[in-house]
């Protein structure tokens, strides 16, 4: 029987080399201080006043909001989210071995790891951490269909009720928690974890509503970090964080900076950097397929034909988000290997004349400059997104102008952010709105989020994805086939069907690549992810944070 073992010798060697760099020759502790390092690193996020909650599970906890959770808690494997097709690096797991149909994973935990309170990290901790997700739906954010979780000495075997080829990365990303602490927690879905204990390179030193401070462990399994102390500061808004980054008060963070080259980089071009790591996630104009005008495929197609994606990127994101070129919506080059041969070389191009001809063939007419649908009604629609989301709102203004090229009247309506998250998006109470997709190691997540009938909910009922209520039996079956396919040939065939439906039916309009972007300074530390060294995405609020921190070295070391 063929098995899939994610622990290639090269990957294991790379992980060992990475950690050896962190703990040797001027890379950590007192050596770093002697070499001119030892500076506190300030991480900034524009998330306002925080409420104390150190849970690695609770969405919106201060630990997750600011990112310090991922210096304390670590995942099983370390995925390169900048290069999603790469094999993951062993981290808390030495290996994860899948059976042929991806319904079973055998996890071998790394030896020699201790929790920050000195207790040994074991297979029982891995099994317990996964069992928590099975027992409490609220903790199973990845929605993995767990079946059994069993420990056999030094390994853990996890089975699933369906093949998990497309969800392997979600298993790898699971952070581990200590059984000897969490077994006594009455309700892990609400517990605020006041004294966090993890396997990561840092422990929590202090906390206030504006900042949390973590300090390096001297007994971390991967060696001693070069950065002895990290302060996670929460700024009131994007402008405040931008100021902190440009003045050097914060040295690592993420906020959207319009005209970042002049506003940020130019303040210290020798040290200030912004890296946008592209993956397989995109931003999409979700179209309500059950209300006018987007219940008509012809109008969806026509609007898709008149949107200038390069203009959207240049104006709305200051060139940060790479423009999409493939008509499949796949970001390239990350998605190159998944591109259907039918669409190889086919690129988006603005074609107003062709779009108007398509509408005319579908029964549309014009009264003066106003587009009139086959029912005799003027074509109008509303574009909505949260107030303050300047990149999205700017993009909506440009899309409104594109719609005007067809004679359609669009309006842009900034709405309350909480209402958008709670009611507008999940309930389908919109005609068109910008939203993101997941990334993942394959395009399955992207396409499923946009068009999978398995996510379909009637208007008014909360949906987790497929916000546009698109229904196509061929697409739904092909997405299911891709997820369960036993081999690459079957997956390729299923993906060809998915892409054909996406291109021809236009369930949503792919707008731009959604890179993971961050700003950082090399004034005190070097070794950050970059275009030249894309070992992971650069944001401080993801599971890869420990890998980045262990790759940093003093700038003058």
Coordinates of C-alpha atoms in Angstrom, one line a residue:
X1 CA 0.0 0.0 0.0
X2 CA 1.3 3.5 -0.9
X3 CA 1.8 5.8 2.0
X4 CA 2.5 9.5 2.2
X5 CA 5.2 10.5 4.7
X6 CA 5.8 14.2 5.2
X7 CA 9.3 14.1 6.6
X8 CA 11.8 14.0 3.7
X9 CA 15.4 13.8 4.7
X10 CA 16.1 17.2 3.2
X11 CA 13.2 18.8 5.2
X12 CA 14.4 17.3 8.4
X13 CA 18.0 18.5 7.7
X14 CA 16.6 22.0 7.0
X15 CA 14.7 22.1 10.2
X16 CA 17.8 21.0 12.2
X17 CA 20.0 23.5 10.4
X18 CA 17.5 26.3 11.0
X19 CA 17.4 25.6 14.7
X20 CA 21.1 25.1 15.0
X21 CA 21.6 28.6 13.5
X22 CA 19.4 30.0 16.2
X23 CA 21.3 28.5 19.0
X24 CA 24.9 28.7 17.8
X25 CA 27.7 31.2 17.1
X26 CA 26.2 34.6 18.1
X27 CA 22.6 33.6 17.4
X28 CA 21.2 33.6 20.9
X29 CA 21.2 34.5 24.5
X30 CA 24.3 36.2 25.9
X31 CA 26.2 35.6 22.6
X32 CA 23.7 37.8 20.9
X33 CA 24.1 40.5 23.5
X34 CA 27.9 40.4 23.2
X35 CA 27.6 40.7 19.4
X36 CA 25.4 43.8 19.6
X37 CA 22.0 42.0 19.7
X38 CA 19.8 41.5 22.7
X39 CA 17.4 44.3 21.7
X40 CA 13.8 44.0 22.6
X41 CA 11.7 43.4 19.5
X42 CA 8.4 45.4 19.3
X43 CA 5.6 43.8 17.3
X44 CA 2.7 46.1 16.5
X45 CA -0.9 45.3 15.5
X46 CA -3.7 47.9 14.9
X47 CA -6.3 46.1 17.1
X48 CA -7.1 48.5 19.8
X49 CA -7.5 47.9 23.6
X50 CA -7.3 44.2 24.4
X51 CA -9.1 42.0 27.0
X52 CA -6.9 39.6 28.8
X53 CA -7.2 36.2 27.2
X54 CA -4.3 33.9 26.5
X55 CA -6.2 31.1 24.9
X56 CA -4.7 29.6 21.7
X57 CA -8.3 28.5 20.8
X58 CA -10.6 31.5 21.3
X59 CA -11.1 33.6 18.2
X60 CA -10.3 37.2 19.1
X61 CA -8.3 36.4 22.2
X62 CA -5.5 38.8 22.9
X63 CA -3.0 36.0 22.4
X64 CA -4.3 35.4 18.9
X65 CA -5.1 39.0 18.0
X66 CA -1.6 40.2 18.8
X67 CA 0.2 37.0 17.8
X68 CA 2.1 36.1 21.0
X69 CA 0.1 32.8 21.2
X70 CA 2.4 31.5 18.5
X71 CA 5.6 32.1 20.5
X72 CA 4.2 30.0 23.3
X73 CA 2.3 27.3 21.4
X74 CA 3.6 25.4 18.4
X75 CA 2.1 23.3 15.5
X76 CA 2.8 19.7 14.6
X77 CA 4.5 20.7 11.3
X78 CA 5.8 23.9 9.9
X79 CA 4.3 24.7 6.4
X80 CA 5.9 27.2 4.1
X81 CA 2.8 29.3 3.4
X82 CA 4.8 31.4 0.8
X83 CA 5.4 28.2 -1.2
X84 CA 2.4 26.0 -0.4
X85 CA 3.4 23.1 -2.6
X86 CA 6.6 22.5 -0.6
X87 CA 6.8 19.6 1.9
X88 CA 6.3 20.8 5.5
X89 CA 9.2 20.8 8.0
X90 CA 9.0 18.6 11.0
X91 CA 8.3 20.6 14.1
X92 CA 6.6 19.2 17.2
X93 CA 6.0 16.1 15.0
X94 CA 9.0 14.2 13.6
X95 CA 6.7 12.8 11.0
X96 CA 3.1 12.5 9.8
X97 CA 2.4 9.4 7.7
X98 CA -0.9 9.2 5.8
X99 CA -2.5 6.1 4.4
X100 CA -3.4 5.7 0.7
X101 CA -6.8 7.3 0.9
X102 CA -5.8 10.0 3.5
X103 CA -8.3 8.7 6.1
X104 CA -5.6 8.0 8.6
X105 CA -2.5 9.9 9.8
X106 CA 0.1 8.4 12.1
X107 CA 1.9 11.1 14.1
X108 CA 5.3 10.6 15.7
X109 CA 6.1 13.4 18.2
X110 CA 9.5 14.9 18.4
X111 CA 11.6 13.6 21.4
X112 CA 13.4 15.8 23.8
X113 CA 10.7 18.5 23.9
X114 CA 9.5 20.0 27.3
X115 CA 6.7 22.3 28.2
X116 CA 7.7 25.6 29.7
X117 CA 6.9 24.3 33.2
X118 CA 9.5 21.5 32.7
X119 CA 7.1 18.6 32.0
X120 CA 7.9 16.3 29.1
X121 CA 6.0 16.7 25.8
X122 CA 4.6 13.2 24.8
X123 CA 2.3 11.5 22.4
X124 CA -0.4 11.7 25.1
X125 CA -0.3 15.5 24.7
X126 CA -0.7 15.2 21.0
X127 CA -3.7 12.9 21.3
X128 CA -5.3 15.1 24.0
X129 CA -4.8 18.2 21.9
X130 CA -6.6 16.6 18.9
X131 CA -9.3 15.0 21.1
X132 CA -10.2 18.5 22.4
X133 CA -11.0 19.5 18.9
X134 CA -13.2 16.5 18.4
X135 CA -15.0 16.9 21.7
X136 CA -15.7 20.6 21.4
X137 CA -16.9 21.8 18.0
X138 CA -16.1 25.4 18.9
X139 CA -12.4 24.4 19.1
X140 CA -12.5 22.6 15.7
X141 CA -12.0 25.7 13.7
X142 CA -10.6 23.6 10.8
X143 CA -13.8 21.5 10.8
X144 CA -11.8 18.3 10.4
X145 CA -14.1 15.2 10.5
X146 CA -12.3 13.3 13.3
X147 CA -13.2 9.6 13.9
X148 CA -10.8 8.0 16.3
X149 CA -7.7 9.2 18.1
X150 CA -5.5 6.5 19.6
X151 CA -2.1 6.5 21.3
X152 CA 0.3 3.5 20.9
X153 CA 3.5 4.2 22.9
X154 CA 5.3 7.0 21.0
X155 CA 2.8 7.4 18.1
X156 CA -0.7 8.8 17.7
X157 CA -3.0 7.5 15.1
X158 CA -5.8 9.8 13.9
X159 CA -8.6 8.5 11.6
X160 CA -11.1 10.6 9.8
X161 CA -14.6 9.9 8.4
X162 CA -13.5 11.1 5.0
X163 CA -10.3 11.5 3.0
X164 CA -8.3 14.5 4.0
X165 CA -6.0 15.1 1.1
X166 CA -7.1 18.7 0.8
X167 CA -7.0 19.2 4.6
X168 CA -3.5 17.9 5.4
X169 CA -2.2 21.4 6.1
X170 CA -5.0 21.9 8.7
X171 CA -3.8 19.0 10.7
X172 CA -0.2 20.2 10.5
X173 CA -1.2 23.7 11.8
X174 CA -2.9 22.4 15.0
X175 CA -1.1 23.9 18.0
X176 CA -0.5 21.5 20.9
X177 CA -1.5 22.1 24.5
X178 CA -0.4 20.3 27.6
X179 CA -2.7 17.6 28.9
X180 CA -1.6 18.1 32.5
X181 CA -2.9 21.6 32.4
X182 CA -5.9 21.5 30.1
X183 CA -7.4 18.2 31.4
X184 CA -8.5 20.2 34.5
X185 CA -10.1 23.0 32.5
X186 CA -13.9 22.8 32.9
X187 CA -14.8 24.5 29.7
X188 CA -11.9 25.0 27.2
X189 CA -14.1 27.0 24.9
X190 CA -14.4 29.8 27.4
X191 CA -11.3 29.4 29.5
X192 CA -8.9 32.5 29.3
X193 CA -5.8 30.4 30.1
X194 CA -4.4 32.8 32.7
X195 CA -1.0 31.1 33.0
X196 CA -0.1 29.8 29.5
X197 CA 2.3 26.8 29.3
X198 CA 3.6 25.8 25.9
X199 CA 6.4 24.2 24.1
X200 CA 7.4 27.4 22.2
X201 CA 10.6 29.5 22.5
X202 CA 8.9 32.2 24.7
X203 CA 6.9 32.5 27.9
X204 CA 4.5 35.2 28.9
X205 CA 6.2 37.8 31.2
X206 CA 3.6 40.6 31.6
X207 CA 0.3 41.8 30.1
X208 CA -1.7 45.0 30.0
X209 CA -4.7 46.0 27.8
X210 CA -2.2 47.8 25.4
X211 CA 0.7 45.3 25.4
X212 CA 2.0 41.8 26.2
X213 CA 5.6 40.9 26.8
X214 CA 7.2 37.5 26.3
X215 CA 10.7 36.5 27.2
X216 CA 12.9 33.8 25.7
X217 CA 13.3 30.4 27.4
X218 CA 16.7 29.1 28.1
X219 CA 15.5 25.5 27.8
X220 CA 13.7 25.6 24.5
X221 CA 14.1 22.4 22.5
X222 CA 15.3 24.3 19.4
X223 CA 18.0 26.3 21.2
X224 CA 18.0 29.8 22.7
X225 CA 16.4 32.5 20.5
X226 CA 18.5 35.5 19.5
X227 CA 15.7 37.9 20.5
X228 CA 15.6 37.9 24.3
X229 CA 12.3 39.8 24.7
X230 CA 9.3 40.6 22.5
X231 CA 6.8 43.4 23.2
X232 CA 3.4 43.0 21.5
X233 CA 1.9 46.4 21.3
X234 CA -1.7 47.0 20.2
X235 CA -2.3 50.4 18.5
X236 CA -5.6 52.0 18.2
X237 CA -5.8 51.9 14.4
X238 CA -3.9 51.6 11.1
X239 CA -2.7 55.2 11.2
X240 CA -1.2 54.8 14.7
X241 CA 0.6 51.6 13.7
X242 CA 1.9 53.2 10.5
X243 CA 3.4 56.0 12.6
X244 CA 5.0 53.5 15.0
X245 CA 6.5 51.5 12.1
X246 CA 7.8 54.6 10.2
X247 CA 9.4 56.0 13.4
X248 CA 11.0 52.7 14.4
X249 CA 8.9 52.4 17.6
X250 CA 7.6 49.1 16.2
X251 CA 9.9 46.9 14.2
X252 CA 7.5 44.2 13.0
X253 CA 3.8 44.3 12.2
X254 CA 1.2 44.4 9.5
X255 CA -1.1 47.1 8.4
X256 CA -2.2 48.4 5.0
X257 CA -0.1 51.4 4.1
X258 CA -1.2 53.2 1.0
X259 CA 1.8 54.4 -1.0
X260 CA 4.0 52.3 1.3
X261 CA 7.1 53.0 -0.8
X262 CA 7.0 56.7 0.1
X263 CA 5.2 56.6 3.4
X264 CA 7.2 53.7 5.0
X265 CA 10.2 52.4 3.0
X266 CA 11.6 55.8 2.1
X267 CA 11.9 56.7 5.8
X268 CA 14.8 54.3 6.2
X269 CA 15.4 52.4 2.9
X270 CA 18.4 50.6 4.3
X271 CA 16.4 48.9 7.0
X272 CA 12.7 49.1 6.3
X273 CA 11.1 46.3 4.3
X274 CA 7.7 45.1 3.3
X275 CA 7.2 41.6 2.0
X276 CA 4.0 40.2 0.4
X277 CA 4.1 36.4 0.3
X278 CA 1.8 35.1 -2.4
X279 CA 0.0 31.8 -1.9
X280 CA -3.2 30.3 -3.2
X281 CA -5.7 32.6 -1.4
X282 CA -7.4 35.4 -3.3
X283 CA -9.9 38.2 -2.7
X284 CA -13.2 37.8 -4.5
X285 CA -16.2 40.0 -5.4
X286 CA -18.9 37.6 -4.1
X287 CA -22.0 38.0 -6.2
X288 CA -25.4 37.1 -4.9
X289 CA -26.5 34.5 -7.5
X290 CA -30.1 34.5 -6.2
X291 CA -30.9 38.2 -6.7
X292 CA -30.8 40.6 -9.6
X293 CA -28.7 41.4 -11.5
X294 CA -26.3 38.5 -10.6
X295 CA -28.9 35.8 -10.9
X296 CA -28.2 36.1 -14.6
X297 CA -25.0 34.5 -15.8
X298 CA -24.7 36.9 -18.8
X299 CA -24.4 39.9 -16.5
X300 CA -21.9 38.1 -14.3
X301 CA -19.8 37.3 -17.3
X302 CA -20.1 40.9 -18.7
X303 CA -19.0 42.5 -15.4
X304 CA -16.1 40.1 -15.2
X305 CA -15.0 41.2 -18.7
X306 CA -14.8 44.9 -17.9
X307 CA -12.9 44.9 -14.6
X308 CA -9.3 46.1 -14.9
X309 CA -7.5 44.0 -12.4
X310 CA -4.1 45.7 -12.8
X311 CA -5.8 49.1 -12.1
X312 CA -7.4 47.6 -9.0
X313 CA -4.0 46.5 -7.7
X314 CA -2.2 49.7 -8.5
X315 CA -4.8 52.1 -7.1
X316 CA -6.4 50.2 -4.3
X317 CA -3.4 48.3 -2.9
X318 CA -0.5 50.5 -4.0
X319 CA 0.8 47.6 -6.0
X320 CA 1.1 45.3 -2.9
X321 CA -1.4 42.6 -4.0
X322 CA -0.2 40.8 -7.1
X323 CA -2.7 41.1 -10.0
X324 CA -4.5 38.0 -11.1
X325 CA -3.9 37.1 -14.8
X326 CA -5.2 33.6 -15.3
X327 CA -8.9 33.4 -16.2
X328 CA -9.1 30.5 -13.8
X329 CA -8.6 32.9 -10.9
X330 CA -5.5 31.0 -9.8
X331 CA -2.7 33.1 -8.5
X332 CA 0.5 32.5 -10.5
X333 CA 3.1 31.2 -10.1
X334 CA 1.9 29.5 -7.0
X335 CA -1.0 27.8 -8.8
X336 CA 0.9 27.0 -12.0
X337 CA 1.0 23.2 -11.4
X338 CA -2.8 23.2 -10.9
X339 CA -3.7 25.1 -14.1
X340 CA -6.0 23.2 -16.4
X341 CA -4.4 22.7 -19.9
X342 CA -7.6 24.1 -21.4
X343 CA -6.9 27.5 -19.8
X344 CA -3.1 27.6 -20.1
X345 CA -2.1 31.1 -21.4
X346 CA -5.6 32.4 -21.2
X347 CA -5.5 35.7 -19.4
X348 CA -8.0 38.4 -18.1
X349 CA -8.3 41.3 -20.5
X350 CA -10.7 44.3 -20.4
X351 CA -13.2 43.9 -23.2
X352 CA -16.0 46.5 -23.0
X353 CA -17.1 46.0 -26.6
X354 CA -17.3 42.2 -26.1
X355 CA -19.1 42.5 -22.9
X356 CA -21.8 44.8 -24.4
X357 CA -22.2 42.4 -27.3
X358 CA -22.7 39.5 -24.9
X359 CA -25.4 41.4 -23.0
X360 CA -27.1 42.3 -26.2
X361 CA -27.2 38.7 -27.3
X362 CA -28.7 37.9 -23.9
X363 CA -31.6 40.3 -24.4
X364 CA -30.3 43.4 -22.7
X365 CA -31.0 46.8 -24.3
X366 CA -30.1 50.4 -23.5
X367 CA -32.2 53.5 -22.9
X368 CA -29.8 56.3 -23.6
X369 CA -26.7 55.2 -21.6
X370 CA -28.8 53.1 -19.1
X371 CA -28.6 49.3 -19.3
X372 CA -32.0 47.6 -19.3
X373 CA -32.4 43.9 -18.5
X374 CA -34.6 41.5 -20.4
X375 CA -37.5 42.2 -18.0
X376 CA -37.4 45.9 -18.9
X377 CA -35.8 47.1 -15.6
X378 CA -32.7 49.3 -15.4
X379 CA -29.7 47.4 -14.1
X380 CA -28.6 48.7 -10.7
X381 CA -26.8 47.1 -7.8
X382 CA -25.1 47.9 -4.5
X383 CA -21.5 47.2 -3.5
X384 CA -20.9 46.9 0.3
X385 CA -17.9 46.5 2.6
X386 CA -17.1 47.7 6.1
X387 CA -16.4 51.4 6.6
X388 CA -12.7 52.0 7.0
X389 CA -11.5 49.1 4.8
X390 CA -9.9 51.6 2.4
X391 CA -8.4 49.1 0.0
X392 CA -11.7 47.3 -0.4
X393 CA -13.8 50.5 -0.7
X394 CA -11.4 52.0 -3.2
X395 CA -11.6 48.8 -5.3
X396 CA -15.4 48.9 -5.1
X397 CA -15.3 52.5 -6.5
X398 CA -13.3 51.3 -9.4
X399 CA -15.7 48.3 -10.0
X400 CA -18.6 50.8 -9.9
X401 CA -16.8 52.7 -12.7
X402 CA -16.3 49.5 -14.7
X403 CA -20.0 48.7 -14.4
X404 CA -20.8 52.2 -15.7
X405 CA -19.0 51.1 -18.9
X406 CA -21.9 48.7 -19.4
X407 CA -24.5 51.2 -18.6
X408 CA -25.2 49.6 -15.1
X409 CA -25.6 51.9 -12.1
X410 CA -23.7 50.7 -9.0
X411 CA -23.4 52.4 -5.7
X412 CA -20.9 51.9 -2.9
X413 CA -22.2 51.6 0.6
X414 CA -19.7 51.4 3.6
X415 CA -21.4 49.5 6.4
X416 CA -20.7 48.7 10.0
X417 CA -18.0 46.1 10.3
X418 CA -19.7 44.1 13.1
X419 CA -22.9 44.0 11.1
X420 CA -21.1 43.0 8.0
X421 CA -19.5 40.0 9.8
X422 CA -22.6 39.1 11.7
X423 CA -25.4 39.6 9.1
X424 CA -24.4 40.9 5.7
X425 CA -21.9 38.2 4.7
X426 CA -23.2 35.1 6.3
X427 CA -26.9 35.7 5.6
X428 CA -26.3 36.8 2.0
X429 CA -27.8 40.2 2.6
X430 CA -25.9 41.8 -0.2
X431 CA -25.8 42.1 -4.0
X432 CA -22.0 42.2 -4.2
X433 CA -19.2 42.4 -1.6
X434 CA -15.5 41.8 -1.4
X435 CA -14.3 39.0 0.8
X436 CA -11.3 36.7 0.9
X437 CA -10.8 32.9 0.5
X438 CA -8.7 30.5 2.3
X439 CA -5.3 29.5 0.8
X440 CA -4.1 26.0 1.5
X441 CA -1.7 23.7 -0.2
X442 CA -4.0 23.2 -3.2
X443 CA -6.6 25.3 -5.0
X444 CA -9.5 23.3 -3.4
X445 CA -10.0 25.7 -0.6
X446 CA -10.1 28.7 -2.9
X447 CA -12.7 27.2 -5.3
X448 CA -14.7 25.5 -2.5
X449 CA -15.0 28.8 -0.6
X450 CA -16.5 30.5 -3.7
X451 CA -18.7 27.9 -5.3
X452 CA -19.1 24.7 -3.3
X453 CA -22.7 23.5 -3.1
X454 CA -21.8 21.7 0.1
X455 CA -21.6 25.1 1.7
X456 CA -25.0 26.2 0.3
X457 CA -27.5 27.9 2.7
X458 CA -30.8 29.5 1.8
X459 CA -30.8 33.3 1.9
X460 CA -31.1 34.5 5.5
X461 CA -29.5 31.3 6.9
X462 CA -25.8 31.8 8.0
X463 CA -23.3 30.4 5.5
X464 CA -19.6 29.8 6.3
X465 CA -18.6 29.9 2.7
X466 CA -20.2 30.2 -0.8
X467 CA -21.7 33.5 0.4
X468 CA -23.0 34.1 -3.1
X469 CA -25.3 31.0 -3.0
X470 CA -24.0 29.5 -6.2
X471 CA -25.4 26.1 -7.1
X472 CA -23.9 23.8 -9.8
X473 CA -24.1 20.1 -9.4
X474 CA -21.0 19.5 -11.6
X475 CA -18.9 21.9 -9.5
X476 CA -20.1 20.4 -6.2
X477 CA -19.4 16.9 -7.3
X478 CA -16.0 17.7 -8.8
X479 CA -14.9 19.5 -5.6
X480 CA -16.0 16.4 -3.6
X481 CA -14.2 14.1 -6.1
X482 CA -11.0 16.2 -5.8
X483 CA -11.1 15.9 -2.0
X484 CA -11.5 12.2 -2.1
X485 CA -9.5 11.3 -5.2
X486 CA -6.9 8.5 -4.6
X487 CA -4.4 9.8 -7.2
X488 CA -3.1 12.8 -9.0
X489 CA -4.8 11.9 -12.3
X490 CA -8.2 11.8 -10.7
X491 CA -7.6 15.1 -8.9
X492 CA -6.5 16.7 -12.1
X493 CA -9.6 15.6 -13.9
X494 CA -11.8 16.9 -11.1
X495 CA -10.0 20.2 -11.0
X496 CA -10.5 20.6 -14.8
X497 CA -14.2 20.5 -14.2
X498 CA -14.1 22.9 -11.3
X499 CA -12.1 25.4 -13.4
X500 CA -14.4 25.1 -16.4
X501 CA -17.4 25.9 -14.3
X502 CA -15.6 28.8 -12.6
X503 CA -14.6 30.3 -16.0
X504 CA -17.9 29.8 -17.7
X505 CA -20.4 30.4 -15.0
X506 CA -18.6 33.2 -13.1
X507 CA -20.0 32.4 -9.6
X508 CA -17.8 35.2 -8.2
X509 CA -15.3 37.6 -9.6
X510 CA -11.6 36.9 -8.7
X511 CA -10.0 40.3 -8.0
X512 CA -6.4 39.9 -6.8
X513 CA -4.0 37.6 -5.0
X514 CA -4.3 37.9 -1.3
X515 CA -0.7 37.8 -0.1
X516 CA 0.3 37.6 3.5
X517 CA 2.1 40.9 4.0
X518 CA 4.1 42.4 6.8
X519 CA 6.5 45.3 7.5
X520 CA 9.8 44.7 9.4
X521 CA 13.0 46.5 10.2
X522 CA 16.5 45.0 9.9
X523 CA 18.0 47.7 12.2
X524 CA 18.5 45.2 15.0
X525 CA 17.7 41.7 13.5
X526 CA 18.1 40.0 10.1
X527 CA 16.9 36.7 8.8
X528 CA 13.3 37.8 8.0
X529 CA 11.3 36.1 5.2
X530 CA 11.7 37.9 1.9
X531 CA 11.4 37.6 -1.9
X532 CA 15.0 36.4 -1.8
X533 CA 14.5 34.0 1.0
X534 CA 10.8 33.0 1.0
X535 CA 11.0 30.4 3.7
X536 CA 7.5 31.4 5.0
X537 CA 5.0 34.2 5.0
X538 CA 6.1 37.1 7.2
X539 CA 3.2 38.0 9.4
X540 CA 3.6 37.9 13.2
X541 CA 0.1 36.5 13.9
X542 CA 0.4 33.0 12.4
X543 CA 1.7 29.6 13.4
X544 CA 5.0 30.3 11.5
X545 CA 6.0 33.0 14.0
X546 CA 8.3 30.7 16.0
X547 CA 10.1 29.7 12.8
X548 CA 10.7 33.3 11.9
X549 CA 11.9 34.2 15.4
X550 CA 14.3 31.2 15.5
X551 CA 15.7 32.4 12.1
X552 CA 16.5 35.9 13.3
X553 CA 20.1 36.9 14.1
X554 CA 21.6 40.2 15.4
X555 CA 22.1 42.6 12.6
X556 CA 25.7 43.2 13.5
X557 CA 26.4 39.8 14.8

